Coordinates of C-alpha atoms in Angstrom, one line a residue:
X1 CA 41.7 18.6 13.1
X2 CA 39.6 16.1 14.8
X3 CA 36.5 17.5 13.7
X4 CA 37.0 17.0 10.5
X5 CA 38.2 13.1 11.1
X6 CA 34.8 13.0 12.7
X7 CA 33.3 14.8 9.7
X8 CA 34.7 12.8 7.0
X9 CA 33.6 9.5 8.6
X10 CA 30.3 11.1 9.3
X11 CA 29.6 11.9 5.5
X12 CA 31.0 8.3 4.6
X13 CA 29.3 6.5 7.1
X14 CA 25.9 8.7 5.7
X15 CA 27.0 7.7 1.9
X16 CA 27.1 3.7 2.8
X17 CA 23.9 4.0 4.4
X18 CA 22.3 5.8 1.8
X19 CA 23.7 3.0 -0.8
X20 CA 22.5 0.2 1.4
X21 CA 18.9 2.0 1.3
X22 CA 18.8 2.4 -2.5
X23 CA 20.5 -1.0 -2.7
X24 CA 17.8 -2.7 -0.6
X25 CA 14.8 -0.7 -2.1
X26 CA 16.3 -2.0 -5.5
X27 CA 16.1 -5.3 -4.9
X28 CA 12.6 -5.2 -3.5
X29 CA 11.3 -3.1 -6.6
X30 CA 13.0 -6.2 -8.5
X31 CA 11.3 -8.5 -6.9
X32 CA 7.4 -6.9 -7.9
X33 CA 8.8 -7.5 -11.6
X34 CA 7.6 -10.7 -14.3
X35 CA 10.0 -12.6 -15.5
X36 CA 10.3 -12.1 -19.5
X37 CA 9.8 -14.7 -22.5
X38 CA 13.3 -14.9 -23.5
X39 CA 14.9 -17.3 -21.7
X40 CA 18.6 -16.0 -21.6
X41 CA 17.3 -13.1 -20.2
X42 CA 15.6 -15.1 -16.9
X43 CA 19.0 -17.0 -16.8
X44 CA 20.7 -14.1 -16.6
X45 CA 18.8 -12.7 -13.7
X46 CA 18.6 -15.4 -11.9
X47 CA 22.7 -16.4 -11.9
X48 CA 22.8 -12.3 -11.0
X49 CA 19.9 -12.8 -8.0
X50 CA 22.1 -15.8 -6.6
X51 CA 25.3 -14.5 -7.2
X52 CA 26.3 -17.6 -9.2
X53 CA 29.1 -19.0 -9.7
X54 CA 30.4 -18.1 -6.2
X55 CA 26.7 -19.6 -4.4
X56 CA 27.8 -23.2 -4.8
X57 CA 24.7 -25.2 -3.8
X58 CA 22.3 -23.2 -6.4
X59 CA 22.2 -25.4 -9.5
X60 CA 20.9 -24.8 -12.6
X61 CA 21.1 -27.3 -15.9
X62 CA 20.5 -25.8 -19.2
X63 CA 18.4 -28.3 -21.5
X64 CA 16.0 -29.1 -24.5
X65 CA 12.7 -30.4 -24.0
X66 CA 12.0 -33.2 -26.7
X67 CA 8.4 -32.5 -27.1
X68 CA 8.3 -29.1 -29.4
X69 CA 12.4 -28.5 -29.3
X70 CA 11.9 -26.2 -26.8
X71 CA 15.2 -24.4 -24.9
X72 CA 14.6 -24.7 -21.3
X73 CA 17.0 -24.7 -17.8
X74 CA 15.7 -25.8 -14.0
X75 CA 17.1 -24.3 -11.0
X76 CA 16.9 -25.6 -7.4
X77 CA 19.2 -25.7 -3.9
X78 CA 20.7 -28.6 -4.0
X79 CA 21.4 -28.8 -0.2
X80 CA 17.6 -28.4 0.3
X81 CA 16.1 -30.2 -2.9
X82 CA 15.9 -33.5 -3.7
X83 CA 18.9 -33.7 -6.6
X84 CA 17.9 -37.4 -7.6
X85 CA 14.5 -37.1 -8.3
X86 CA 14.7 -34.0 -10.0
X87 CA 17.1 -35.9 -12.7
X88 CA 14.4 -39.4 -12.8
X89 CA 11.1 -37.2 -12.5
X90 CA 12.1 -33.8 -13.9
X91 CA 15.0 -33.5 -16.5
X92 CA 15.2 -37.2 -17.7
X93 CA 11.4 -36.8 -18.4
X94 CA 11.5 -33.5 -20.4
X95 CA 14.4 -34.9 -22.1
X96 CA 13.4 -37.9 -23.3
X97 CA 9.5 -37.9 -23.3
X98 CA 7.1 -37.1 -26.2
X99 CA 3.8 -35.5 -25.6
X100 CA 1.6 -34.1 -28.5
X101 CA -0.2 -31.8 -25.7
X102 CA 3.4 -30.4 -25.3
X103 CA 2.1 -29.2 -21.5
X104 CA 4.4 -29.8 -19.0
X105 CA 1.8 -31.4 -16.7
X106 CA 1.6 -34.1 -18.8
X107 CA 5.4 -34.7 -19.3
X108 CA 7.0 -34.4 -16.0
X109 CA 6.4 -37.5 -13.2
X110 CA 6.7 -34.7 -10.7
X111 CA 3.3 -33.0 -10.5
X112 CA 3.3 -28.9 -10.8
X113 CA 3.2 -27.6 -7.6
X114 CA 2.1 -24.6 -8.9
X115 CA 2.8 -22.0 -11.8
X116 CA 4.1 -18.4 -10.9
X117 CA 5.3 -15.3 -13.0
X118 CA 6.8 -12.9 -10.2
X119 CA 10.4 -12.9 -9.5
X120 CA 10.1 -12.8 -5.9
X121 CA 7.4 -15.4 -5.7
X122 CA 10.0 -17.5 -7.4
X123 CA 12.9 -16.8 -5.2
X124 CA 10.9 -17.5 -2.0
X125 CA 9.8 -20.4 -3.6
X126 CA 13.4 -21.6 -4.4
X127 CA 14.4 -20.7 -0.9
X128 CA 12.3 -23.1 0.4
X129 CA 13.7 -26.2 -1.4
X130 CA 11.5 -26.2 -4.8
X131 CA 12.6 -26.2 -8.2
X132 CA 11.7 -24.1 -10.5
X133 CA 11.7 -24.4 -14.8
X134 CA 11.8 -21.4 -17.4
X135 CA 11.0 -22.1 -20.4
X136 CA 11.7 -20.2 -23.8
X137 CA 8.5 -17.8 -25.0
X138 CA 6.8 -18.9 -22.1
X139 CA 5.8 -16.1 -19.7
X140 CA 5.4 -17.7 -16.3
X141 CA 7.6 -20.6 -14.2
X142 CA 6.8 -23.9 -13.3
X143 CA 7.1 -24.8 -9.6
X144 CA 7.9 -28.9 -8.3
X145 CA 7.7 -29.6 -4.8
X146 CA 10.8 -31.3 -4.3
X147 CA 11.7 -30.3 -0.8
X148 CA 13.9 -32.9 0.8
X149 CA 15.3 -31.1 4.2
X150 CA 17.0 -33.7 6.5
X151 CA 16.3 -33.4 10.0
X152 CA 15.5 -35.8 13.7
X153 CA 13.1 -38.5 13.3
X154 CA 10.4 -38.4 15.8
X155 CA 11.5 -38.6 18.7
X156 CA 10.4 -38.2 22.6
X157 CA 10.5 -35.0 24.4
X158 CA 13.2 -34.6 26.4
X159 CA 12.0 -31.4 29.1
X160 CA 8.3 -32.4 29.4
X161 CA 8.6 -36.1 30.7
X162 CA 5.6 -38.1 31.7
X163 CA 5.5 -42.0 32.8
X164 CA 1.9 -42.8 30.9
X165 CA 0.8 -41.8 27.9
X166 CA 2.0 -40.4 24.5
X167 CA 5.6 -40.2 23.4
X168 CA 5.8 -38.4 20.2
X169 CA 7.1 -35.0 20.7
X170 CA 7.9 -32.5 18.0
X171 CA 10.9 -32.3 15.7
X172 CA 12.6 -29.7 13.8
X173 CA 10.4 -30.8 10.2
X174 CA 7.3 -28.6 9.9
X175 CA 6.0 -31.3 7.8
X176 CA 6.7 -33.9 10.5
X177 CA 4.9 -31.5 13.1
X178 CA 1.3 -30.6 11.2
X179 CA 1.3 -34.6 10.5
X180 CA 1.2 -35.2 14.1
X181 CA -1.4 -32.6 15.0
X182 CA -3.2 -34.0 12.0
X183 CA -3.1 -37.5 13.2
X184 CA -4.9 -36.6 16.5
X185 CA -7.8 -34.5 14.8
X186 CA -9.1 -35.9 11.1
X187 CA -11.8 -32.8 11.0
X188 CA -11.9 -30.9 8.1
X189 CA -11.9 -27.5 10.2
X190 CA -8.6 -27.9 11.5
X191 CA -7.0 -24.9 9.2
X192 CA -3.2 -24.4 8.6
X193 CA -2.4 -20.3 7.7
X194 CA 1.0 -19.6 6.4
X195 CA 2.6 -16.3 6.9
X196 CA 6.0 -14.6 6.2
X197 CA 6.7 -12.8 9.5
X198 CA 10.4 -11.5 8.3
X199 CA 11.7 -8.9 5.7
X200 CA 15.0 -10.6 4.9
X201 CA 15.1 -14.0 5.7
X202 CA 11.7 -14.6 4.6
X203 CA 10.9 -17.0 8.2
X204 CA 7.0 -18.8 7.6
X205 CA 5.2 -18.6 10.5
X206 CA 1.7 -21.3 10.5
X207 CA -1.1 -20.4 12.2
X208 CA -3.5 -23.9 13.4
X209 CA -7.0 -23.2 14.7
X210 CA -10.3 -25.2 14.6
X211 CA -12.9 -23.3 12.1
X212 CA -15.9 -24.1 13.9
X213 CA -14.3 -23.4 17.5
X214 CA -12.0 -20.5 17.6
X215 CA -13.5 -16.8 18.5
X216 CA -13.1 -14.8 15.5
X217 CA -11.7 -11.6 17.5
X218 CA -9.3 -13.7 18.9
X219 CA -7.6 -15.3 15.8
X220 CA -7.9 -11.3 14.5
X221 CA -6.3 -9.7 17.2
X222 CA -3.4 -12.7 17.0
X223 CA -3.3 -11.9 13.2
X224 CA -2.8 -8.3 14.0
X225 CA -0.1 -8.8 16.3
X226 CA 1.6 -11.1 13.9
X227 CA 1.3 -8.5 10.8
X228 CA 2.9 -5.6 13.0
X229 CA 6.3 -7.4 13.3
X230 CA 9.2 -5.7 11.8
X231 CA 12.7 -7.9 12.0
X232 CA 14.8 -9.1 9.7
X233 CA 15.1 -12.7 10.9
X234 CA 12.8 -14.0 13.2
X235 CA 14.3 -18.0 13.0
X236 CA 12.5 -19.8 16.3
X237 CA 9.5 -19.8 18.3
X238 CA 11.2 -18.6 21.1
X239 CA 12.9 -15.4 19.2
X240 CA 8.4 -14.9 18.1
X241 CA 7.5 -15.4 21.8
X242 CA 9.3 -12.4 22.6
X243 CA 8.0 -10.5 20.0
X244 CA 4.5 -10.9 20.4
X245 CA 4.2 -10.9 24.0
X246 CA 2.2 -8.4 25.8
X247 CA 5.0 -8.3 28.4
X248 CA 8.5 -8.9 27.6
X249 CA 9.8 -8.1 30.7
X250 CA 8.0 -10.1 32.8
X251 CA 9.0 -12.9 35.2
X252 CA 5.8 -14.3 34.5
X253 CA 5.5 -15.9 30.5
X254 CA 1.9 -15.0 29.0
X255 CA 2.6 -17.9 26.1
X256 CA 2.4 -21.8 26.2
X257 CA 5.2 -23.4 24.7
X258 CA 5.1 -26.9 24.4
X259 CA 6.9 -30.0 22.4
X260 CA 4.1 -31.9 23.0
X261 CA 1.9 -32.5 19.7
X262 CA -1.1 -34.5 22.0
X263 CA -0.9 -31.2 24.5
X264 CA -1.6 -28.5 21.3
X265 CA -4.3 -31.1 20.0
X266 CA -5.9 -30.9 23.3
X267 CA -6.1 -27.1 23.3
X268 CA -6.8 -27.0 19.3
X269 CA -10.0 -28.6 20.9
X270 CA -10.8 -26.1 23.2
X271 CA -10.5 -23.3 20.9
X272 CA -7.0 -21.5 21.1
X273 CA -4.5 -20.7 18.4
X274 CA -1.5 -23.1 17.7
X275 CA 1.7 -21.6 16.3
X276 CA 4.4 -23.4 14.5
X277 CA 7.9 -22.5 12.6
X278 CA 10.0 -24.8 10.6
X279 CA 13.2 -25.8 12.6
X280 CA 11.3 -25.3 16.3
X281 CA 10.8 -28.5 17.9
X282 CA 7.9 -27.0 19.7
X283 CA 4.7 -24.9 19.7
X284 CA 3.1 -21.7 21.5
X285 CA -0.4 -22.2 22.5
X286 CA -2.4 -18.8 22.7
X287 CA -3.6 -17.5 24.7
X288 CA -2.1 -19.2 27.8
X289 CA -3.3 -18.8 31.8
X290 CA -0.9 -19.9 35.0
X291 CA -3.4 -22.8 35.2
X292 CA -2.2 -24.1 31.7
X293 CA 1.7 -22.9 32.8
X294 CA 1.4 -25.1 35.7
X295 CA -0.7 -28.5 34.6
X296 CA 1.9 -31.1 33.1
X297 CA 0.7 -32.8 29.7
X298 CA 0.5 -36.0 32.0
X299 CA -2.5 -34.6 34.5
X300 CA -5.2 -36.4 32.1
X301 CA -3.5 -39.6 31.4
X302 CA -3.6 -40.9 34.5
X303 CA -6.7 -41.7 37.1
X304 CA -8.5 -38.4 38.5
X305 CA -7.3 -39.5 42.2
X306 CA -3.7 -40.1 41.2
X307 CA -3.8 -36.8 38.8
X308 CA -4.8 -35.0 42.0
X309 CA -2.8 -36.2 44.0
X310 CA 0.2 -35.2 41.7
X311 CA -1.4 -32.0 41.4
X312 CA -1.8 -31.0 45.1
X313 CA 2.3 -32.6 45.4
X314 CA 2.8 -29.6 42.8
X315 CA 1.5 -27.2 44.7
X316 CA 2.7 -28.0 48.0
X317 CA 6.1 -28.2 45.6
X318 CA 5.2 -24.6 44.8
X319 CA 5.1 -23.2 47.6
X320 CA 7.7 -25.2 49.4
X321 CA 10.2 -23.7 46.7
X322 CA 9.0 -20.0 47.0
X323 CA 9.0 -19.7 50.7
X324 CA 11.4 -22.3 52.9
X325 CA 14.4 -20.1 52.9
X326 CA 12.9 -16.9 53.1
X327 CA 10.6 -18.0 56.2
X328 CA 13.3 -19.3 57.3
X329 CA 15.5 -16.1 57.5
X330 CA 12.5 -14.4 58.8
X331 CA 12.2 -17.1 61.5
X332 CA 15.8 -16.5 62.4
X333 CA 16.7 -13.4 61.9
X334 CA 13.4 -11.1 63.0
X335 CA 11.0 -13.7 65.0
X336 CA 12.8 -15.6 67.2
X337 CA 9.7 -15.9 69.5
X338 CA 7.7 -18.2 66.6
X339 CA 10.5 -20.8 66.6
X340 CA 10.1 -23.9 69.6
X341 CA 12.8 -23.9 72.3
X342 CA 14.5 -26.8 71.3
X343 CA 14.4 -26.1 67.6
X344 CA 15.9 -22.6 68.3
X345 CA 18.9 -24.3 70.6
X346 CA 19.6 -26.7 67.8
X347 CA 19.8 -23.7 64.9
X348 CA 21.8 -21.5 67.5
X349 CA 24.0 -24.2 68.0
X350 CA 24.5 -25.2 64.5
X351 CA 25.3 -21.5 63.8
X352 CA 27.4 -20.8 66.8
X353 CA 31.0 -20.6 64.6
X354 CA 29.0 -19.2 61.6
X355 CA 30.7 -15.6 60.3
X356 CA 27.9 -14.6 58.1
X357 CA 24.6 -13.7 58.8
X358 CA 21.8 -15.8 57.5
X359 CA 20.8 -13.6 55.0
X360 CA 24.5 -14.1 53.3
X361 CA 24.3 -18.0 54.1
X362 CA 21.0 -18.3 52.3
X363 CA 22.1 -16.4 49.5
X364 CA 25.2 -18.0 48.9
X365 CA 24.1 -21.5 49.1
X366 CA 20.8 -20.5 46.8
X367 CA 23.8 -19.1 44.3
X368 CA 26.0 -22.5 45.0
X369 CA 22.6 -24.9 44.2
X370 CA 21.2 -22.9 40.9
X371 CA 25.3 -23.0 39.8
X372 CA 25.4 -26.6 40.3
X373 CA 22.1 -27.2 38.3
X374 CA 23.4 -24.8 35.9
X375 CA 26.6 -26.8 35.1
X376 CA 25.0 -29.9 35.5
X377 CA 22.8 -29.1 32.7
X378 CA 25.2 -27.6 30.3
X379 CA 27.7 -30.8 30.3
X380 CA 27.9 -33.5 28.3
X381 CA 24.7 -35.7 29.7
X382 CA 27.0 -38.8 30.5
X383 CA 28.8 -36.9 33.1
X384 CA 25.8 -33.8 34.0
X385 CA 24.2 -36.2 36.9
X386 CA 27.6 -37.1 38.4
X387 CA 29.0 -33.3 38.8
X388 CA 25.4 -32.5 39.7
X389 CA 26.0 -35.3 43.2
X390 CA 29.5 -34.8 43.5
X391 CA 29.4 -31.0 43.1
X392 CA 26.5 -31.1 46.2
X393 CA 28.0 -33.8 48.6
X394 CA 31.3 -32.4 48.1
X395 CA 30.5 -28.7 48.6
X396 CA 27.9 -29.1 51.2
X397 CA 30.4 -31.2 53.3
X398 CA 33.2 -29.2 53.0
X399 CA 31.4 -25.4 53.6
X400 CA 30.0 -27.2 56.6
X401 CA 33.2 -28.6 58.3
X402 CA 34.9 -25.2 57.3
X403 CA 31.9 -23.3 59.6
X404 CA 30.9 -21.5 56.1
X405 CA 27.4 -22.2 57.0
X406 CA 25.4 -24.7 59.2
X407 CA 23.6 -27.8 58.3
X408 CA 20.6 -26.9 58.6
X409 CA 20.6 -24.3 55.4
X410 CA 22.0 -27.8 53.6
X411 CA 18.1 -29.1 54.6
X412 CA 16.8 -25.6 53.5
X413 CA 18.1 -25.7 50.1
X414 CA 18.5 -28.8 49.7
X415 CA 14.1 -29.0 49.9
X416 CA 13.7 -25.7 48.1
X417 CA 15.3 -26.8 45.5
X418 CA 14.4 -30.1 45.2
X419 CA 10.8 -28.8 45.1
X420 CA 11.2 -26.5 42.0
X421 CA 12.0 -29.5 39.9
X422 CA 8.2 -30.5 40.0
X423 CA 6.9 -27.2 37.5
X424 CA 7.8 -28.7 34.2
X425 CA 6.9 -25.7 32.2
X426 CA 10.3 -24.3 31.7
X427 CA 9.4 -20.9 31.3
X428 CA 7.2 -20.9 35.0
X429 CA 10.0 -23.3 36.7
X430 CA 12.4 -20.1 35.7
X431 CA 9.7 -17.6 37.5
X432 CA 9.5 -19.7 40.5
X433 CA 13.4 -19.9 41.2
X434 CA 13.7 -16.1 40.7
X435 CA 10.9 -15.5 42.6
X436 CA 12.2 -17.1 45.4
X437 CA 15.4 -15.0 45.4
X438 CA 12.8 -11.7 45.9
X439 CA 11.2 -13.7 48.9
X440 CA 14.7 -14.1 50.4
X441 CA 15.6 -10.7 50.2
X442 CA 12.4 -9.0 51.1
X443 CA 12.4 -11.8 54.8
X444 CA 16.2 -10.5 55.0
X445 CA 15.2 -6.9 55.5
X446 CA 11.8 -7.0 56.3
X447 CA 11.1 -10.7 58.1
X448 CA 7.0 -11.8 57.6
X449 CA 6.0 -8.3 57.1
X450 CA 8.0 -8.2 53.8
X451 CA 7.0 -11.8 52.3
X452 CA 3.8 -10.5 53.2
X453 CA 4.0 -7.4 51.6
X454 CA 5.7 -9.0 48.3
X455 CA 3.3 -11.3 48.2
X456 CA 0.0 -8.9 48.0
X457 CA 2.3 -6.7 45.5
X458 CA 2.8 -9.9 43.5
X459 CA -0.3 -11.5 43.5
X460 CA -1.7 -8.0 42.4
X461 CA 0.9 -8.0 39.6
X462 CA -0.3 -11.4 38.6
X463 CA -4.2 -10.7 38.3
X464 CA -3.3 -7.6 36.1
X465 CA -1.5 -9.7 33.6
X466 CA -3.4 -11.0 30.3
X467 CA -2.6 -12.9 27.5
X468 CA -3.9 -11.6 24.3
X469 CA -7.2 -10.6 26.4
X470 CA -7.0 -13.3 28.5
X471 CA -6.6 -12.5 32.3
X472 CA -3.9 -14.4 34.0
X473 CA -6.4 -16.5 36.4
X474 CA -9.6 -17.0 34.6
X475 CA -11.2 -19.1 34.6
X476 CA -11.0 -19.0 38.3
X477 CA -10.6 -15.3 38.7
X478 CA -13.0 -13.4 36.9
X479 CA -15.3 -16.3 37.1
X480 CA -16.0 -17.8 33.6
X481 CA -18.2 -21.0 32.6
X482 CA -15.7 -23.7 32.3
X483 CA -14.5 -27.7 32.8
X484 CA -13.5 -26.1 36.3
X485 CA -10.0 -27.7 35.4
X486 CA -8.5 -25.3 38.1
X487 CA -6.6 -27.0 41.3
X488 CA -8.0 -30.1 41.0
X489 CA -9.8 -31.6 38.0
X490 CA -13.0 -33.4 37.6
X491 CA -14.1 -37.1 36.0
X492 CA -13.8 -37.0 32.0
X493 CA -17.7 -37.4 32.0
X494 CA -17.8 -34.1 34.0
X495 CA -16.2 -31.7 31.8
X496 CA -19.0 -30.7 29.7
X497 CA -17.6 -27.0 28.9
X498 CA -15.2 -25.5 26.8
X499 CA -13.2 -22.6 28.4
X500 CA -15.4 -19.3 29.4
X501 CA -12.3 -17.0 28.9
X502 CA -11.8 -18.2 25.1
X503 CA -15.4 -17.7 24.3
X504 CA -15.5 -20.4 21.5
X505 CA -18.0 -21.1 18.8
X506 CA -18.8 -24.3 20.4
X507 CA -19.0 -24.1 24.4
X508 CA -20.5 -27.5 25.1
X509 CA -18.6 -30.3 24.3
X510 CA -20.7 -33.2 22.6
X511 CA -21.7 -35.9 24.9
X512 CA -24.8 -37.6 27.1
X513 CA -26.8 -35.4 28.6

């Protein structure tokens, strides 16, 4: 008996499947199809396509055209269209307005966007916020850009904060975005690709390079990747970054995102491959090197001997975050003999009613801190300091008066994790905290020998890693010709040289001799 139940919905399960298939490979043989001469016949269609009346926001209004008595209807999305200047430039035109040419060029304020006889040329068109008009006995559609999607203004960006320099950050408006990249380079070469990178949602993915600068293998290979993608909906940058990323898995990110429009000039410049989607307040930069991951956007505004000094803070950040806790388990728990006499009474005593070993009391205050930040984050931002200090002073106080832990694992944290707020690349700050959890366990079992031992494994992992070609260190490791913009960067006048590792068109930046 059960075996048939299981048959049954076997078979129907098989059946809706097979329906969904012809279904779907219906619709896209529809779509190669023209659109015919009679107009009933494209209205028809069209209310079938958009499964009118119930779509509400598709509109379409049936009218005469004055000049030759010709039958004609428009169509648009009214939630993504601009409705009042379709009725002043479009319809009140075509109704009232006498042309002897009769062409619609000349009759509309609008100007054609552009003319098109396939139906699903058309619908993505009308997806996007234009409006389209059939005529009768004409055989193709006329396309108006009337795109009117409301979004942010400009605005600044909220996770990559600098004190001097630029503002503007990116916005949801693709428009809005290109305009801001345009802004900063008026060259002729900067080029703009479009491409669908979605079967069913029909997402537009835009490619920015410099003509004269980007290597030609490079912007192939990234075409490549981008033409091999098979989703349904691929809606952000972030969803893409996944996607086209040599290593999904990794701790490590192999892509530059920014929200930045001066940052992606800046590397526009240099050669590498922008990407941008409508609705993503952001951009990926490819390809992308820990050097890149780990400068902040505000590095070149300010004076080479403050940037540097910023820069070696950053480091000493780095590795203040990666290993404090986990040398300090290793100190405590497996070499004893490395810690001063006095420094060792005052940790022993401090830890004299502590039940847990300090492999638990690391961990658990690690846990406490990245919950706090966690929570501080995710609340309203009025309140998000306030539980972030309250949360801290009251927990730390109270789990040290209850002999939880000792205080001096309050200092511990308290300086690792203070130190990991330096990265501002969100994706690296992410590596760097999780990292640090491997350090801590590896000191817990294994003391020095195992940080050590990590760290080899991981700094072998790291050289091994390449984005779209790129290896992970250059231009430091492999050696390439470059600005030398490494640890520590140079005077303006200095940096003569494009990246090695992109191997642009243009190497030598134009300047003195």
């Amino acid at each position: 008996m059960k075996k048939k139940i299981i048959k049954k919905l076997f078979q129907r399960s098989t059946s809706k499947n097979t329906n969904k298939e012809q279904s779907n490979a219906d619709d896209i043989e529809l779509k190669k199809q023209k659109i015919h001469s009679i107009l009933d016949d494209n209205l028809n269609l069209f209310k079938s396509i958009y499964h009118l009346p119930h779509n509400t926001d598709v509109k379409i209004r049936e009218l005469t055209i004055r000049s030759g008595n010709r039958r004609a209807f428009i169509m648009y999305i009214a939630t993504m269209a601009d409705s009042q200047n379709i009725q002043d430039g479009i319809v009140a035109k075509l109704i009232e307005k006498e042309d002897p040419s009769g062409k619609i060029e000349n009759i509309a304020s609008y100007p054609v966007f552009k003319t098109s006889s396939t139906i699903g040329d058309i619908v993505e068109n009308l997806n996007s916020g234009i409006t389209a008009l059939f005529i009768e006995g004409d055989p193709q559609c006329y396309l108006f850009e009337t795109t009117q999607i409301r979004g942010r203004g400009i605005e600044s960006s909220p996770n990559e904060v600098i004190v001097k320099g630029a503002k503007e950050a990116f916005g949801e408006m693709l428009i809005d975005n290109l305009a801001l990249i345009r802004k900063k380079i008026k060259n002729e070469n900067l080029i703009v690709e479009s491409k669908i990178i979605s079967k069913r949602a029909n997402n537009s993915l835009f490619i920015v390079y410099q003509k004269d600068l980007v290597n030609d293998e490079l912007l192939q290979q990234v075409k490549q990747k981008i033409d091999s993608l098979d989703a349904d909906a691929i809606p952000d940058l972030s969803i893409l970054e996944q996607y086209i990323e040599a290593r999904p898995r990794s701790l490590f990110p192999t892509i530059l995102y920014t929200e930045r429009p001066d940052r992606a000039s800046a590397y526009l410049e240099e050669g590498h491959i922008v990407l941008l989607m409508e609705n993503s307040p952001g951009c990926l930069i490819l390809p992308a090197t820990f050097w890149s991951l780990f400068h902040s956007p505000e590095d070149h505004y300010l004076r080479v001997p403050y940037g540097n000094f910023i820069r070696i803070l950053r480091f000493i950040a780095m590795f203040i975050a990666l290993f404090t806790s986990s040398f300090y388990l290793a100190g405590t728990t497996f070499h004893i003999g490395m810690i001063p006499p006095d420094l060792l009474m005052a940790i022993a005593g401090s830890r004299e009613r502590v039940p847990f070993p300090s492999l638990i009391e690391v961990l658990l205050m690690e846990l406490a801190f990245e919950l706090i930040r966690e929570a501080g984050l995710r609340v309203p931002s009025p309140i998000g300091p306030t539980i972030g200090i309250v949360g801290a002073l009251i927990l730390g106080q109270a789990a040290v008066q209850a002999n939880i832990i000792s205080p001096i694992i309050i200092i511990v944290i308290a300086l690792s994790g203070l130190s990991s707020f330096i990265v501002s690349d969100v994706s690296m700050n992410f590596a760097i905290r999780m990292t640090r959890f491997l350090f801590i366990l590896s000191a817990g079992f294994m003391g020095i020998f195992g940080i050590t031992a990590l760290l080899v494994c991981g700094l072998f992992y790291l050289v091994s890693l390449k984005s779209f070609g790129t290896p992970y260190f250059a231009p430091m490791t492999p050696h390439y010709p470059s600005s030398k913009d490494t640890t520590i960067r140079h005077v303006p006048m200095k940096e003569r040289f494009r990246p090695g590792y992109i191997q642009s068109k243009d190497m030598v930046k134009k300047g003195k001799d």
